[in-house]
Short mmCIF file of C-alpha atoms in Angstrom, two decimals:
data_model
loop_
_atom_site.label_atom_id
_atom_site.label_comp_id
_atom_site.label_asym_id
_atom_site.label_seq_id
_atom_site.Cartn_x
_atom_site.Cartn_y
_atom_site.Cartn_z
CA UNK K 1237 0.00 0.00 0.00
CA UNK K 1238 3.00 2.32 0.13
CA UNK K 1239 2.08 3.46 -3.39
CA UNK K 1240 -0.79 5.39 -1.77
CA UNK K 1241 1.73 7.67 -0.07
CA UNK K 1242 2.98 10.84 -1.68
CA UNK K 1243 6.68 11.03 -2.48
CA UNK K 1244 7.08 13.52 0.38
CA UNK K 1245 5.46 11.08 2.80
CA UNK K 1246 7.58 8.17 1.54
CA UNK K 1247 10.78 10.19 1.99
CA UNK K 1248 9.74 11.34 5.47
CA UNK K 1249 8.81 7.81 6.58
CA UNK K 1250 12.08 6.47 5.18
CA UNK K 1251 14.06 9.05 7.18
CA UNK K 1252 11.99 8.43 10.32
CA UNK K 1253 12.49 4.67 10.06
CA UNK K 1254 16.24 5.06 9.49
CA UNK K 1255 16.54 7.39 12.48
CA UNK K 1256 14.40 5.14 14.69
CA UNK K 1257 16.42 2.04 13.83
CA UNK K 1258 19.69 3.91 14.29
CA UNK K 1259 18.58 5.09 17.76
CA UNK K 1260 17.46 1.59 18.74
CA UNK K 1261 20.79 0.04 17.70
CA UNK K 1262 23.17 2.81 18.74
CA UNK K 1263 21.61 4.03 21.98
CA UNK K 1264 19.34 1.16 22.95
CA UNK K 1265 21.60 -1.71 21.89
CA UNK K 1266 18.47 -3.49 20.69
CA UNK K 1267 18.68 -7.05 19.41
CA UNK K 1268 15.15 -7.00 17.95
CA UNK K 1269 13.46 -4.11 16.15
CA UNK K 1270 9.98 -4.25 14.66
CA UNK K 1271 8.81 -1.70 12.10
CA UNK K 1272 5.11 -1.68 11.29
CA UNK K 1273 3.38 0.64 8.82
CA UNK K 1274 -0.40 0.74 8.54
CA UNK K 1275 -2.13 2.84 5.91
CA UNK K 1276 -5.73 3.39 6.89
CA UNK K 1277 -8.35 5.61 5.24
CA UNK K 1278 -8.15 8.19 8.06
CA UNK K 1279 -4.52 7.93 9.19
CA UNK K 1280 -1.11 6.44 8.57
CA UNK K 1281 0.43 4.69 11.57
CA UNK K 1282 4.10 3.83 11.98
CA UNK K 1283 5.40 1.81 14.90
CA UNK K 1284 9.06 1.25 15.70
CA UNK K 1285 9.38 -1.15 18.63
CA UNK K 1286 12.63 -2.41 20.10
CA UNK K 1287 13.80 -4.61 22.97
CA UNK K 1288 16.75 -2.39 23.85
CA UNK K 1289 17.92 -0.79 27.06
CA UNK K 1290 15.10 1.75 27.19
CA UNK K 1291 15.39 5.08 28.96
CA UNK K 1292 13.61 7.42 31.32
CA UNK K 1293 11.47 9.63 29.03
CA UNK K 1294 11.23 12.34 31.72
CA UNK K 1295 15.01 12.64 31.81
CA UNK K 1296 15.16 12.66 28.03
CA UNK K 1297 12.85 15.69 27.90
CA UNK K 1298 15.16 17.55 30.29
CA UNK K 1299 18.19 16.67 28.14
CA UNK K 1300 16.64 17.54 24.75
CA UNK K 1301 18.94 19.82 22.84
CA UNK K 1302 21.99 18.79 24.86
CA UNK K 1303 22.76 15.62 22.93
CA UNK K 1304 21.87 13.93 19.64
CA UNK K 1305 19.33 15.15 17.14
CA UNK K 1306 17.60 11.80 16.46
CA UNK K 1307 14.30 12.31 18.25
CA UNK K 1308 14.29 16.00 17.38
CA UNK K 1309 14.63 15.14 13.68
CA UNK K 1310 11.81 12.60 13.96
CA UNK K 1311 9.56 15.15 15.68
CA UNK K 1312 10.33 17.76 13.00
CA UNK K 1313 9.58 15.36 10.16
CA UNK K 1314 6.31 14.28 11.76
CA UNK K 1315 5.36 17.89 12.42
CA UNK K 1316 5.90 18.68 8.73
CA UNK K 1317 3.28 16.03 7.93
CA UNK K 1318 0.90 17.44 10.58
CA UNK K 1319 1.24 14.27 12.65
CA UNK K 1320 1.89 13.26 16.22
CA UNK K 1321 4.64 11.32 17.97
CA UNK K 1322 4.06 9.13 21.01
CA UNK K 1323 7.18 7.80 22.71
CA UNK K 1324 7.03 5.18 25.43
CA UNK K 1325 10.15 3.66 26.94
CA UNK K 1326 10.92 1.57 30.00
CA UNK K 1327 14.42 1.06 31.31
CA UNK K 1328 15.43 -2.54 30.65
CA UNK K 1329 12.42 -3.27 28.42
CA UNK K 1330 12.89 -1.17 25.30
CA UNK K 1331 11.21 1.64 23.46
CA UNK K 1332 7.99 2.03 21.49
CA UNK K 1333 7.70 4.87 19.00
CA UNK K 1334 4.23 5.50 17.55
CA UNK K 1335 3.68 8.00 14.79
CA UNK K 1336 0.29 9.00 13.44
CA UNK K 1337 -0.16 11.06 10.29
CA UNK K 1338 -3.66 12.19 9.30
CA UNK K 1339 -4.84 11.36 5.81
CA UNK K 1340 -6.64 14.17 4.06
CA UNK K 1341 -7.76 14.59 0.49
CA UNK K 1342 -4.89 17.01 -0.05
CA UNK K 1343 -2.34 14.48 1.27
CA UNK K 1344 -3.66 11.77 -1.00
CA UNK K 1345 -3.38 14.18 -3.94
CA UNK K 1346 0.14 15.11 -2.87
CA UNK K 1347 -0.69 18.82 -2.60
CA UNK K 1348 0.14 19.48 1.07
CA UNK K 1349 3.47 20.20 2.74
#
């Protein structure tokens, strides 16, 4: 179903997936990473789930801007597509990244963003 995405959306999802996998391997030392993409009539959902080290999301918010740009880049890309990012992580259990992008007539025509 990825043909339903605009070229802008495909490029953004590619970059988001690369960044998410890189973070899971580099920072989380994950051995297993799942990437799931669901294209629904009302929204596009992307999940990146890993079994890595995990981290304290409250501490990460305090440190934003002090270290790497990975999550910041993901948030910027998602914002460009008018979407939302939900990040859930538990120390010792891994990280779940959920991205939701609304589907509008303009998106499907490739006219937005």
